[in-house]
Tab-separated table of C-alpha atoms in Angstrom:
chain	number	residue	atom	x	y	z
A	1	MET	CA	-8.029	-4.898	7.154
A	2	THR	CA	-7.475	-6.959	9.896
A	3	GLN	CA	-9.735	-9.433	11.286
A	4	ARG	CA	-10.364	-9.098	15.040
A	5	THR	CA	-10.766	-11.231	17.477
A	6	LEU	CA	-13.157	-12.368	20.144
A	7	ALA	CA	-12.120	-14.182	23.059
A	8	LEU	CA	-14.552	-16.805	24.358
A	9	ALA	CA	-14.907	-19.072	27.411
A	10	SER	CA	-17.651	-20.731	29.354
A	11	ASP	CA	-18.100	-23.444	31.951
A	12	HIS	CA	-19.879	-26.541	31.783
A	13	GLY	CA	-23.337	-24.759	31.816
A	14	GLY	CA	-22.409	-22.419	28.531
A	15	ILE	CA	-20.559	-25.222	26.795
A	16	GLU	CA	-22.848	-25.499	23.975
A	17	LEU	CA	-24.112	-21.921	23.319
A	18	LYS	CA	-20.525	-21.554	23.235
A	19	THR	CA	-19.997	-23.988	20.560
A	20	LEU	CA	-23.127	-22.768	18.482
A	21	LEU	CA	-21.800	-19.067	18.926
A	22	ALA	CA	-18.016	-19.611	17.884
A	23	ALA	CA	-19.237	-21.410	14.360
A	24	ASP	CA	-21.129	-18.086	13.414
A	25	LEU	CA	-17.909	-15.836	14.183
A	26	SER	CA	-16.043	-16.101	10.918
A	27	GLY	CA	-19.354	-14.960	9.076
A	28	LEU	CA	-19.673	-11.874	11.085
A	29	GLY	CA	-15.953	-11.341	10.180
A	30	TRP	CA	-14.185	-11.996	13.486
A	31	ARG	CA	-11.553	-14.838	14.393
A	32	GLY	CA	-12.685	-16.590	17.784
A	33	LEU	CA	-9.642	-17.546	20.410
A	34	ASP	CA	-11.778	-20.715	22.653
A	35	LEU	CA	-10.021	-20.482	26.065
A	36	GLY	CA	-12.141	-23.786	27.000
A	37	THR	CA	-14.023	-25.352	28.639
A	38	ASP	CA	-14.417	-28.083	26.127
A	39	GLY	CA	-16.598	-30.801	27.369
A	40	PRO	CA	-19.967	-31.138	30.059
A	41	ALA	CA	-17.521	-32.070	33.295
A	42	SER	CA	-18.345	-29.495	35.653
A	43	VAL	CA	-15.705	-26.907	36.302
A	44	ASP	CA	-15.477	-23.708	38.135
A	45	TYR	CA	-16.518	-20.424	35.925
A	46	PRO	CA	-14.348	-18.097	38.069
A	47	ASP	CA	-11.473	-20.036	36.307
A	48	PHE	CA	-12.781	-18.981	33.009
A	49	ALA	CA	-13.052	-15.408	32.905
A	50	LEU	CA	-9.689	-15.391	34.369
A	51	LYS	CA	-8.730	-16.471	31.263
A	52	LEU	CA	-10.453	-14.384	29.183
A	53	ALA	CA	-9.451	-11.379	31.440
A	54	ARG	CA	-5.644	-12.425	30.816
A	55	ALA	CA	-6.069	-12.911	27.137
A	56	LEU	CA	-7.805	-9.427	26.774
A	57	LYS	CA	-5.207	-7.834	29.096
A	58	ALA	CA	-2.340	-9.438	26.930
A	59	GLY	CA	-3.803	-8.046	23.710
A	60	GLU	CA	-4.650	-11.459	22.295
A	61	ALA	CA	-8.453	-10.527	21.629
A	62	ASP	CA	-10.279	-7.358	21.050
A	63	LEU	CA	-13.518	-8.311	22.744
A	64	GLY	CA	-14.587	-11.293	24.955
A	65	LEU	CA	-17.508	-13.475	25.324
A	66	LEU	CA	-18.348	-15.468	28.566
A	67	ILE	CA	-21.164	-18.268	29.208
A	68	CYS	CA	-21.976	-20.079	32.398
A	69	GLY	CA	-25.515	-21.291	33.285
A	70	SER	CA	-27.254	-18.220	34.331
A	71	GLY	CA	-24.547	-15.362	33.306
A	72	ILE	CA	-24.684	-14.354	36.905
A	73	GLY	CA	-21.660	-15.516	38.167
A	74	ILE	CA	-19.280	-15.433	35.154
A	75	SER	CA	-20.195	-11.793	35.138
A	76	ILE	CA	-19.322	-11.291	38.696
A	77	ALA	CA	-15.821	-13.250	38.296
A	78	ALA	CA	-15.207	-11.070	35.101
A	79	ASN	CA	-15.597	-7.874	36.607
A	80	ARG	CA	-13.302	-8.448	39.235
A	81	HIS	CA	-10.511	-7.278	36.672
A	82	ALA	CA	-10.324	-3.573	36.687
A	83	HIS	CA	-10.052	-3.518	32.669
A	84	ILE	CA	-12.967	-5.728	31.904
A	85	ARG	CA	-16.380	-4.549	31.506
A	86	ALA	CA	-18.658	-7.400	31.137
A	87	ALA	CA	-22.509	-6.921	30.601
A	88	LEU	CA	-25.229	-9.574	31.206
A	89	VAL	CA	-27.308	-8.949	28.600
A	90	HIS	CA	-31.079	-10.737	27.647
A	91	ASP	CA	-31.759	-9.312	24.149
A	92	GLY	CA	-30.294	-7.212	21.190
A	93	TYR	CA	-31.146	-4.000	22.976
A	94	GLY	CA	-28.959	-4.608	26.084
A	95	ALA	CA	-26.221	-5.962	23.577
A	96	ARG	CA	-26.418	-2.655	21.541
A	97	MET	CA	-26.726	-0.361	24.751
A	98	CYS	CA	-23.632	-1.866	26.947
A	99	ARG	CA	-21.273	-1.359	23.772
A	100	LEU	CA	-22.946	2.122	22.863
A	101	HIS	CA	-23.174	3.613	26.228
A	102	ASN	CA	-20.667	1.471	28.772
A	103	ASP	CA	-17.747	0.279	26.236
A	104	ALA	CA	-18.413	-3.227	27.192
A	105	ASN	CA	-15.339	-5.433	26.133
A	106	VAL	CA	-16.937	-8.486	27.089
A	107	LEU	CA	-20.577	-9.367	26.562
A	108	VAL	CA	-22.146	-12.363	29.037
A	109	LEU	CA	-25.058	-14.822	28.154
A	110	GLY	CA	-26.391	-17.438	30.088
A	111	GLY	CA	-26.653	-20.616	28.456
A	112	ARG	CA	-29.533	-22.221	30.340
A	113	THR	CA	-31.452	-18.525	30.213
A	114	ILE	CA	-31.116	-17.415	26.756
A	115	GLY	CA	-32.415	-18.943	23.327
A	116	PRO	CA	-29.813	-19.579	20.485
A	117	GLU	CA	-31.199	-17.445	18.157
A	118	VAL	CA	-31.876	-14.288	20.800
A	119	ALA	CA	-27.999	-15.446	21.745
A	120	ARG	CA	-26.824	-15.077	18.194
A	121	ASP	CA	-28.729	-11.520	17.844
A	122	CYS	CA	-27.159	-10.250	21.028
A	123	LEU	CA	-23.390	-11.598	19.682
A	124	ARG	CA	-24.081	-9.591	16.416
A	125	VAL	CA	-25.301	-6.777	17.495
A	126	PHE	CA	-22.280	-6.780	20.006
A	127	LEU	CA	-19.856	-7.177	17.377
A	128	GLU	CA	-21.178	-4.572	15.150
A	129	THR	CA	-22.010	-1.657	17.799
A	130	PRO	CA	-18.927	0.953	18.504
A	131	PHE	CA	-18.986	2.896	21.643
A	132	GLU	CA	-20.633	6.212	21.219
A	133	GLY	CA	-18.326	8.196	23.540
A	134	GLY	CA	-19.017	11.804	24.270
A	135	ARG	CA	-20.893	12.380	27.709
A	136	HIS	CA	-20.359	8.381	28.236
A	137	ALA	CA	-16.747	8.562	27.895
A	138	ARG	CA	-16.088	10.563	31.184
A	139	ARG	CA	-18.215	7.629	32.859
A	140	VAL	CA	-16.067	4.494	31.417
A	141	ALA	CA	-13.318	6.359	32.543
A	142	MET	CA	-14.444	6.715	35.994
A	143	LEU	CA	-15.099	2.931	36.320
A	144	SER	CA	-11.642	2.401	35.044
A	145	GLU	CA	-10.055	4.820	37.587
A	146	TYR	CA	-12.289	3.631	40.314
A	147	GLY	CA	-11.120	-0.102	39.526
A	148	GLU	CA	-7.728	0.642	39.724
A	149	LYS	CA	-8.077	2.292	43.533
């Protein structure tokens, strides 16, 4: 079985949490594709959402993880791209439901709003949960259709 790839990106507000979670990926059976940022200097979160959106569109990664200070700005930036379904979550339940019912392809976390153990749980649940399909597939298709208009 081919190892799946998770693209990771953050601004300066998420660098510590991104680094921590990146170290956990191999233990979860995933390979990481780190798209930056790499240090504490102030950077613009839309640039990193764009890098991740491009990586997913090009097929360089299967899923994505974005982190900024609150998670709000970077999730708004990511969802500007029609092929992205980015979900800002705060617990394992949200991580499960965004995959199960919404087929989210990007997990978003707030680097300053979530603790490391909860973040680890969110990532694990997100990566382990498949899309349920069924009645939810129609709704997800509507999101793609609306994004293309």
